[in-house]
PDB file of C-alpha atoms in Angstrom:
ATOM      1  CA  MET A 830      15.745  40.504  28.313  1.00 64.00           C
ATOM      2  CA  ASN A 831      16.837  41.963  31.475  1.00 82.00           C
ATOM      3  CA  ASN A 832      18.211  45.811  31.183  1.00 94.00           C
ATOM      4  CA  HIS A 833      21.741  44.650  32.025  1.00 96.00           C
ATOM      5  CA  LEU A 834      21.584  42.136  29.211  1.00 97.00           C
ATOM      6  CA  GLU A 835      20.332  44.588  26.750  1.00 97.00           C
ATOM      7  CA  ARG A 836      23.337  46.669  27.873  1.00 97.00           C
ATOM      8  CA  ALA A 837      25.933  44.337  27.330  1.00 98.00           C
ATOM      9  CA  TYR A 838      24.304  43.384  23.831  1.00 98.00           C
ATOM     10  CA  ALA A 839      24.411  47.156  22.947  1.00 97.00           C
ATOM     11  CA  PHE A 840      27.620  47.565  23.832  1.00 98.00           C
ATOM     12  CA  LEU A 841      28.695  44.594  22.003  1.00 98.00           C
ATOM     13  CA  GLU A 842      27.070  45.420  18.786  1.00 97.00           C
ATOM     14  CA  ARG A 843      28.969  48.765  18.946  1.00 96.00           C
ATOM     15  CA  ALA A 844      32.162  47.391  19.896  1.00 97.00           C
ATOM     16  CA  ASP A 845      33.509  43.835  19.717  1.00 96.00           C
ATOM     17  CA  MET A 846      30.893  42.400  17.453  1.00 97.00           C
ATOM     18  CA  ALA A 847      30.464  45.489  14.971  1.00 97.00           C
ATOM     19  CA  GLY A 848      31.628  45.758  11.356  1.00 96.00           C
ATOM     20  CA  GLU A 849      32.363  48.197   8.935  1.00 96.00           C
ATOM     21  CA  ARG A 850      28.769  47.985   7.521  1.00 97.00           C
ATOM     22  CA  THR A 851      25.348  45.992   7.948  1.00 97.00           C
ATOM     23  CA  GLU A 852      22.556  44.711   5.766  1.00 97.00           C
ATOM     24  CA  ASN A 853      19.266  44.519   6.394  1.00 97.00           C
ATOM     25  CA  SER A 854      17.727  40.714   6.430  1.00 98.00           C
ATOM     26  CA  PRO A 855      14.332  39.200   6.541  1.00 97.00           C
ATOM     27  CA  VAL A 856      15.681  37.620   9.874  1.00 98.00           C
ATOM     28  CA  GLY A 857      17.731  40.357  11.393  1.00 98.00           C
ATOM     29  CA  GLU A 858      20.720  42.045   9.800  1.00 98.00           C
ATOM     30  CA  ALA A 859      24.415  40.918   8.335  1.00 98.00           C
ATOM     31  CA  VAL A 860      27.335  42.320   9.364  1.00 98.00           C
ATOM     32  CA  PHE A 861      30.453  42.516   7.277  1.00 98.00           C
ATOM     33  CA  ASP A 862      33.829  43.895   7.994  1.00 98.00           C
ATOM     34  CA  GLU A 863      36.232  43.718   4.847  1.00 96.00           C
ATOM     35  CA  ALA A 864      39.111  44.540   6.498  1.00 96.00           C
ATOM     36  CA  VAL A 865      39.059  41.203   8.684  1.00 97.00           C
ATOM     37  CA  PRO A 866      36.706  38.808   6.746  1.00 96.00           C
ATOM     38  CA  ARG A 867      38.314  36.098   8.911  1.00 94.00           C
ATOM     39  CA  ARG A 868      37.107  37.285  11.796  1.00 96.00           C
ATOM     40  CA  LEU A 869      33.511  35.745  12.342  1.00 96.00           C
ATOM     41  CA  ASP A 870      32.717  38.074  15.232  1.00 97.00           C
ATOM     42  CA  SER A 871      32.993  40.938  12.295  1.00 97.00           C
ATOM     43  CA  ASN A 872      31.295  38.898   9.809  1.00 98.00           C
ATOM     44  CA  TYR A 873      28.120  37.285  10.619  1.00 98.00           C
ATOM     45  CA  LEU A 874      24.288  36.912  10.667  1.00 98.00           C
ATOM     46  CA  HIS A 875      22.446  38.531  13.337  1.00 98.00           C
ATOM     47  CA  VAL A 876      19.348  36.976  13.995  1.00 98.00           C
ATOM     48  CA  LYS A 877      16.584  39.197  15.509  1.00 96.00           C
ATOM     49  CA  ARG A 878      13.499  37.808  14.315  1.00 96.00           C
ATOM     50  CA  GLU A 879      11.387  34.638  14.934  1.00 96.00           C
ATOM     51  CA  ALA A 880      12.418  32.069  11.816  1.00 97.00           C
ATOM     52  CA  ASP A 881      13.232  28.576  11.345  1.00 97.00           C
ATOM     53  CA  GLY A 882      16.350  26.753  10.758  1.00 98.00           C
ATOM     54  CA  GLU A 883      15.816  26.523   6.895  1.00 98.00           C
ATOM     55  CA  THR A 884      14.775  29.787   6.626  1.00 98.00           C
ATOM     56  CA  ILE A 885      17.911  31.021   8.740  1.00 98.00           C
ATOM     57  CA  GLN A 886      20.313  28.628   7.214  1.00 98.00           C
ATOM     58  CA  ALA A 887      19.308  29.917   3.661  1.00 98.00           C
ATOM     59  CA  GLU A 888      19.843  33.888   4.598  1.00 98.00           C
ATOM     60  CA  ALA A 889      23.131  33.073   5.925  1.00 98.00           C
ATOM     61  CA  GLU A 890      24.422  31.337   2.535  1.00 97.00           C
ATOM     62  CA  ARG A 891      22.655  33.850   0.714  1.00 98.00           C
ATOM     63  CA  LEU A 892      24.622  36.738   2.572  1.00 98.00           C
ATOM     64  CA  LYS A 893      27.499  34.639   2.559  1.00 97.00           C
ATOM     65  CA  ARG A 894      27.896  34.867   6.410  1.00 98.00           C
ATOM     66  CA  ARG A 895      29.758  31.500   8.002  1.00 97.00           C
ATOM     67  CA  MET A 896      28.316  32.574  11.472  1.00 98.00           C
ATOM     68  CA  ILE A 897      24.915  33.213  12.790  1.00 98.00           C
ATOM     69  CA  HIS A 898      24.462  34.715  15.936  1.00 98.00           C
ATOM     70  CA  VAL A 899      21.167  34.512  18.166  1.00 98.00           C
ATOM     71  CA  SER A 900      20.865  36.803  21.239  1.00 97.00           C
ATOM     72  CA  ASP A 901      17.613  35.064  22.142  1.00 97.00           C
ATOM     73  CA  SER A 902      18.668  32.036  24.127  1.00 97.00           C
ATOM     74  CA  GLU A 903      15.367  30.723  23.690  1.00 97.00           C
ATOM     75  CA  LEU A 904      15.161  30.944  20.020  1.00 98.00           C
ATOM     76  CA  GLY A 905      19.043  29.828  19.808  1.00 98.00           C
ATOM     77  CA  GLU A 906      17.934  26.672  21.833  1.00 98.00           C
ATOM     78  CA  ARG A 907      15.173  25.850  19.343  1.00 98.00           C
ATOM     79  CA  LEU A 908      17.520  26.253  16.538  1.00 98.00           C
ATOM     80  CA  ALA A 909      20.351  24.390  17.729  1.00 98.00           C
ATOM     81  CA  PRO A 910      19.207  20.690  16.637  1.00 98.00           C
ATOM     82  CA  HIS A 911      18.609  21.772  13.153  1.00 98.00           C
ATOM     83  CA  PHE A 912      22.261  23.324  12.891  1.00 98.00           C
ATOM     84  CA  LYS A 913      23.576  20.404  15.199  1.00 97.00           C
ATOM     85  CA  GLU A 914      22.338  17.650  12.599  1.00 98.00           C
ATOM     86  CA  ARG A 915      23.842  19.349   9.436  1.00 97.00           C
ATOM     87  CA  GLY A 916      27.354  20.118  11.179  1.00 97.00           C
ATOM     88  CA  TRP A 917      27.353  23.398  12.302  1.00 98.00           C
ATOM     89  CA  LEU A 918      29.417  24.034  15.457  1.00 96.00           C
ATOM     90  CA  VAL A 919      27.149  25.164  18.102  1.00 97.00           C
ATOM     91  CA  ARG A 920      28.463  27.463  20.881  1.00 97.00           C
ATOM     92  CA  ARG A 921      26.975  28.962  24.019  1.00 98.00           C
ATOM     93  CA  ASN A 922      28.521  31.866  25.113  1.00 97.00           C
ATOM     94  CA  VAL A 923      27.288  33.504  28.682  1.00 97.00           C
ATOM     95  CA  VAL A 924      27.071  37.173  29.362  1.00 98.00           C
ATOM     96  CA  MET A 925      28.424  37.888  33.151  1.00 98.00           C
ATOM     97  CA  ALA A 926      28.524  41.298  34.796  1.00 98.00           C
ATOM     98  CA  GLN A 927      30.318  42.660  38.027  1.00 97.00           C
ATOM     99  CA  LEU A 928      27.293  43.204  40.333  1.00 94.00           C
ATOM    100  CA  ARG A 929      29.163  42.483  43.386  1.00 95.00           C
ATOM    101  CA  GLU A 930      32.243  42.763  45.274  1.00 93.00           C
ATOM    102  CA  PRO A 931      34.948  40.307  44.352  1.00 93.00           C
ATOM    103  CA  ALA A 932      35.222  36.972  46.549  1.00 89.00           C
ATOM    104  CA  ARG A 933      38.528  36.693  45.716  1.00 85.00           C
ATOM    105  CA  GLU A 934      41.768  39.079  46.104  1.00 88.00           C
ATOM    106  CA  ALA A 935      44.848  39.396  43.992  1.00 93.00           C
ATOM    107  CA  ASP A 936      48.185  41.010  44.050  1.00 93.00           C
ATOM    108  CA  LEU A 937      47.454  43.916  41.339  1.00 96.00           C
ATOM    109  CA  THR A 938      51.226  44.928  42.002  1.00 96.00           C
ATOM    110  CA  VAL A 939      52.306  42.726  39.238  1.00 96.00           C
ATOM    111  CA  VAL A 940      50.202  44.116  36.677  1.00 98.00           C
ATOM    112  CA  SER A 941      51.228  46.814  33.680  1.00 97.00           C
ATOM    113  CA  GLU A 942      49.393  48.650  31.110  1.00 98.00           C
ATOM    114  CA  VAL A 943      51.184  47.838  27.667  1.00 98.00           C
ATOM    115  CA  GLU A 944      50.525  48.161  24.079  1.00 97.00           C
ATOM    116  CA  GLU A 945      48.356  45.722  22.191  1.00 96.00           C
ATOM    117  CA  PRO A 946      51.422  44.275  19.990  1.00 96.00           C
ATOM    118  CA  THR A 947      53.135  43.092  23.202  1.00 97.00           C
ATOM    119  CA  LEU A 948      50.491  40.614  23.879  1.00 97.00           C
ATOM    120  CA  ARG A 949      50.572  38.752  20.501  1.00 96.00           C
ATOM    121  CA  ALA A 950      53.320  36.335  21.537  1.00 95.00           C
ATOM    122  CA  ALA A 951      51.667  35.330  24.381  1.00 96.00           C
ATOM    123  CA  ARG A 952      48.140  35.359  22.584  1.00 95.00           C
ATOM    124  CA  TYR A 953      49.527  32.855  19.883  1.00 92.00           C
ATOM    125  CA  GLN A 954      51.045  30.790  22.547  1.00 93.00           C
ATOM    126  CA  VAL A 955      47.626  30.363  24.538  1.00 93.00           C
ATOM    127  CA  VAL A 956      45.742  29.390  21.318  1.00 89.00           C
ATOM    128  CA  THR A 957      48.298  26.852  20.140  1.00 82.00           C
ATOM    129  CA  GLY A 958      46.774  23.644  18.910  1.00 75.00           C
ATOM    130  CA  GLU A 959      43.281  25.231  18.449  1.00 80.00           C
ATOM    131  CA  PRO A 960      42.329  24.127  14.494  1.00 80.00           C
ATOM    132  CA  TRP A 961      41.466  27.813  13.816  1.00 80.00           C
ATOM    133  CA  ALA A 962      44.477  29.422  15.226  1.00 78.00           C
ATOM    134  CA  LYS A 963      46.261  29.679  11.620  1.00 85.00           C
ATOM    135  CA  PRO A 964      48.745  32.815  11.482  1.00 88.00           C
ATOM    136  CA  GLU A 965      46.252  34.388   8.785  1.00 89.00           C
ATOM    137  CA  VAL A 966      43.525  34.257  11.076  1.00 90.00           C
ATOM    138  CA  MET A 967      45.411  35.393  13.788  1.00 91.00           C
ATOM    139  CA  GLU A 968      46.550  38.330  12.298  1.00 94.00           C
ATOM    140  CA  GLN A 969      43.056  39.514  11.407  1.00 94.00           C
ATOM    141  CA  LEU A 970      42.243  38.940  14.970  1.00 94.00           C
ATOM    142  CA  PHE A 971      44.888  41.169  15.579  1.00 94.00           C
ATOM    143  CA  ALA A 972      43.852  43.835  13.454  1.00 95.00           C
ATOM    144  CA  ALA A 973      39.988  43.735  14.794  1.00 96.00           C
ATOM    145  CA  LYS A 974      41.410  45.134  17.786  1.00 96.00           C
ATOM    146  CA  ALA A 975      42.869  48.238  16.288  1.00 95.00           C
ATOM    147  CA  LEU A 976      39.550  48.457  14.753  1.00 96.00           C
ATOM    148  CA  ILE A 977      37.690  48.153  18.129  1.00 97.00           C
ATOM    149  CA  GLY A 978      40.061  50.769  19.306  1.00 96.00           C
ATOM    150  CA  GLN A 979      38.667  53.000  16.957  1.00 96.00           C
ATOM    151  CA  ARG A 980      35.070  52.719  18.278  1.00 97.00           C
ATOM    152  CA  VAL A 981      35.660  52.549  22.070  1.00 98.00           C
ATOM    153  CA  THR A 982      38.702  53.145  24.120  1.00 98.00           C
ATOM    154  CA  ALA A 983      40.636  50.034  24.106  1.00 98.00           C
ATOM    155  CA  ARG A 984      43.411  49.272  26.911  1.00 98.00           C
ATOM    156  CA  HIS A 985      45.807  46.107  27.433  1.00 98.00           C
ATOM    157  CA  PHE A 986      46.870  44.753  30.752  1.00 98.00           C
ATOM    158  CA  ALA A 987      49.525  41.814  31.302  1.00 98.00           C
ATOM    159  CA  VAL A 988      51.841  40.540  34.019  1.00 98.00           C
ATOM    160  CA  VAL A 989      55.487  40.298  32.484  1.00 97.00           C
ATOM    161  CA  LEU A 990      57.800  38.441  34.136  1.00 95.00           C
ATOM    162  CA  TYR A 991      61.495  38.634  32.876  1.00 92.00           C
ATOM    163  CA  GLY A 992      60.543  40.463  29.909  1.00 93.00           C
ATOM    164  CA  LYS A 993      58.069  37.982  28.628  1.00 96.00           C
ATOM    165  CA  VAL A 994      54.060  38.384  28.918  1.00 97.00           C
ATOM    166  CA  VAL A 995      52.538  35.420  30.711  1.00 97.00           C
ATOM    167  CA  SER A 996      49.143  36.671  31.490  1.00 98.00           C
ATOM    168  CA  TYR A 997      46.955  39.275  29.703  1.00 98.00           C
ATOM    169  CA  THR A 998      43.420  40.688  29.130  1.00 98.00           C
ATOM    170  CA  ASP A 999      41.765  43.506  26.969  1.00 98.00           C
ATOM    171  CA  LEU A1000      39.475  46.601  28.279  1.00 98.00           C
ATOM    172  CA  TYR A1001      37.401  47.901  26.017  1.00 98.00           C
ATOM    173  CA  GLN A1002      35.384  51.125  27.590  1.00 98.00           C
ATOM    174  CA  ASP A1003      32.813  53.464  26.298  1.00 98.00           C
ATOM    175  CA  GLY A1004      31.948  56.025  28.695  1.00 96.00           C
ATOM    176  CA  ALA A1005      29.819  54.128  31.947  1.00 98.00           C
ATOM    177  CA  ASP A1006      30.045  50.568  29.807  1.00 98.00           C
ATOM    178  CA  ALA A1007      33.209  48.599  30.066  1.00 98.00           C
ATOM    179  CA  GLN A1008      33.928  45.175  28.736  1.00 98.00           C
ATOM    180  CA  ILE A1009      36.739  42.379  29.869  1.00 98.00           C
ATOM    181  CA  GLU A1010      37.603  40.692  27.041  1.00 97.00           C
ATOM    182  CA  ASP A1011      40.312  37.631  25.917  1.00 95.00           C
ATOM    183  CA  VAL A1012      41.651  36.866  29.230  1.00 97.00           C
ATOM    184  CA  GLY A1013      44.583  34.368  28.800  1.00 96.00           C
ATOM    185  CA  THR A1014      47.508  32.964  30.819  1.00 97.00           C
ATOM    186  CA  LEU A1015      50.193  30.905  29.560  1.00 96.00           C
ATOM    187  CA  GLN A1016      49.983  27.023  30.769  1.00 92.00           C
ATOM    188  CA  LYS A1017      52.908  27.018  33.019  1.00 94.00           C
ATOM    189  CA  HIS A1018      52.215  29.959  34.836  1.00 96.00           C
ATOM    190  CA  ARG A1019      48.541  29.006  35.225  1.00 93.00           C
ATOM    191  CA  LYS A1020      46.888  28.515  39.412  1.00 91.00           C
ATOM    192  CA  ARG A1021      49.142  31.979  40.496  1.00 94.00           C
ATOM    193  CA  GLY A1022      46.519  34.113  40.534  1.00 95.00           C
ATOM    194  CA  TYR A1023      47.816  36.234  37.273  1.00 97.00           C
ATOM    195  CA  ALA A1024      44.193  35.973  35.716  1.00 97.00           C
ATOM    196  CA  SER A1025      42.838  37.616  38.660  1.00 97.00           C
ATOM    197  CA  ALA A1026      45.213  39.974  38.779  1.00 97.00           C
ATOM    198  CA  VAL A1027      44.759  41.367  35.082  1.00 98.00           C
ATOM    199  CA  ILE A1028      40.889  41.088  35.183  1.00 98.00           C
ATOM    200  CA  LEU A1029      40.815  42.940  38.559  1.00 98.00           C
ATOM    201  CA  THR A1030      43.364  45.582  37.443  1.00 98.00           C
ATOM    202  CA  ALA A1031      41.312  46.185  34.438  1.00 98.00           C
ATOM    203  CA  ILE A1032      38.398  46.519  36.478  1.00 98.00           C
ATOM    204  CA  ALA A1033      39.938  49.193  38.561  1.00 97.00           C
ATOM    205  CA  GLU A1034      41.112  51.276  35.791  1.00 98.00           C
ATOM    206  CA  ALA A1035      37.655  51.065  34.094  1.00 98.00           C
ATOM    207  CA  ARG A1036      35.977  52.370  37.149  1.00 98.00           C
ATOM    208  CA  LYS A1037      38.292  55.109  37.832  1.00 98.00           C
ATOM    209  CA  ALA A1038      37.614  56.211  33.925  1.00 98.00           C
ATOM    210  CA  GLY A1039      33.750  56.259  34.821  1.00 98.00           C
ATOM    211  CA  ALA A1040      32.535  52.712  34.122  1.00 98.00           C
ATOM    212  CA  GLU A1041      29.232  51.774  36.229  1.00 97.00           C
ATOM    213  CA  PHE A1042      28.458  49.008  34.479  1.00 98.00           C
ATOM    214  CA  VAL A1043      31.309  46.160  33.449  1.00 98.00           C
ATOM    215  CA  PHE A1044      30.781  42.800  31.829  1.00 98.00           C
ATOM    216  CA  LEU A1045      32.570  40.314  30.100  1.00 98.00           C
ATOM    217  CA  VAL A1046      31.606  36.891  28.108  1.00 97.00           C
ATOM    218  CA  ALA A1047      32.458  33.289  28.430  1.00 96.00           C
ATOM    219  CA  ASP A1048      32.185  29.976  27.358  1.00 94.00           C
ATOM    220  CA  ARG A1049      29.082  28.571  28.540  1.00 93.00           C
ATOM    221  CA  GLU A1050      30.631  25.212  29.276  1.00 87.00           C
ATOM    222  CA  ASP A1051      34.018  25.772  30.187  1.00 87.00           C
ATOM    223  CA  TRP A1052      35.557  26.762  33.675  1.00 85.00           C
ATOM    224  CA  PRO A1053      36.932  29.987  33.569  1.00 88.00           C
ATOM    225  CA  LYS A1054      33.074  31.395  34.402  1.00 91.00           C
ATOM    226  CA  GLU A1055      33.851  29.873  37.824  1.00 93.00           C
ATOM    227  CA  LEU A1056      36.646  32.292  38.259  1.00 94.00           C
ATOM    228  CA  TYR A1057      34.487  34.996  36.813  1.00 96.00           C
ATOM    229  CA  ARG A1058      32.056  34.300  39.700  1.00 96.00           C
ATOM    230  CA  ARG A1059      34.816  34.389  42.553  1.00 96.00           C
ATOM    231  CA  LEU A1060      35.586  38.103  40.879  1.00 97.00           C
ATOM    232  CA  GLY A1061      31.896  39.371  41.430  1.00 97.00           C
ATOM    233  CA  PHE A1062      30.421  38.679  37.954  1.00 97.00           C
ATOM    234  CA  ASP A1063      26.980  37.060  37.849  1.00 96.00           C
ATOM    235  CA  GLU A1064      25.322  35.438  34.755  1.00 96.00           C
ATOM    236  CA  LEU A1065      23.142  37.593  32.869  1.00 97.00           C
ATOM    237  CA  GLY A1066      21.999  35.325  30.303  1.00 97.00           C
ATOM    238  CA  TYR A1067      23.819  33.804  27.210  1.00 97.00           C
ATOM    239  CA  TYR A1068      23.416  33.768  23.557  1.00 98.00           C
ATOM    240  CA  VAL A1069      23.961  31.020  20.696  1.00 98.00           C
ATOM    241  CA  LYS A1070      26.169  31.010  17.730  1.00 98.00           C
ATOM    242  CA  PHE A1071      25.944  28.470  15.077  1.00 98.00           C
ATOM    243  CA  ILE A1072      29.395  27.976  12.961  1.00 97.00           C
ATOM    244  CA  ALA A1073      29.255  26.733   9.234  1.00 97.00           C
ATOM    245  CA  PRO A1074      31.486  23.377   8.862  1.00 93.00           C
ATOM    246  CA  HIS A1075      34.988  23.723   7.564  1.00 77.00           C
ATOM    247  CA  THR A1076      35.568  27.431   8.538  1.00 49.00           C
TER     248      THR A1076
END
């Protein structure tokens, strides 16, 4: 694993994917956060040691963890057939860092820094139709953002038109390390450069505050990673997540 990827993983473990406590497991550790039990990224089994699918699944079930996180992509791929055959959702998330200048520009004057609650209506609208986007789940996702803000500095940026947020992102920062997270744009306002603007603004603010390393996480099989490449981000590696059926 390269140093940049290790740095990103370390940040995730103390910020976006941290919980209130952990419990050791023969295959790694389980993460728990009873304040937001429906948020899978705060409640999961983190596989850190080689094991077969049966052993890992049994550990997840013993610890009542509905998500399994495998940082080592090679191990994740070896495990994927086991979990796919048993109806688990397999997700691959690519970690990308901005290690070069952006190839794309944007009008940053349209972006404002806002408080997190200001973004909630837009966040709801962006995920409308997703099977997991139930009100009780969304409330815990919002609550988790406040918890993350207790661990690291959390800031929020948006394009606001006529009093309505149409594009947004979060910035999490801890000293020299920063993460761009949860980028979204309302459907009818896409392809206008707003996502680029909020991302580049967040990066500029992070750099002003001392960030030397800025990264983000994207769905490995979805299109946004192509936008991120145009904004100077390159792939460092990826991790694999398994989500139990009916979650």
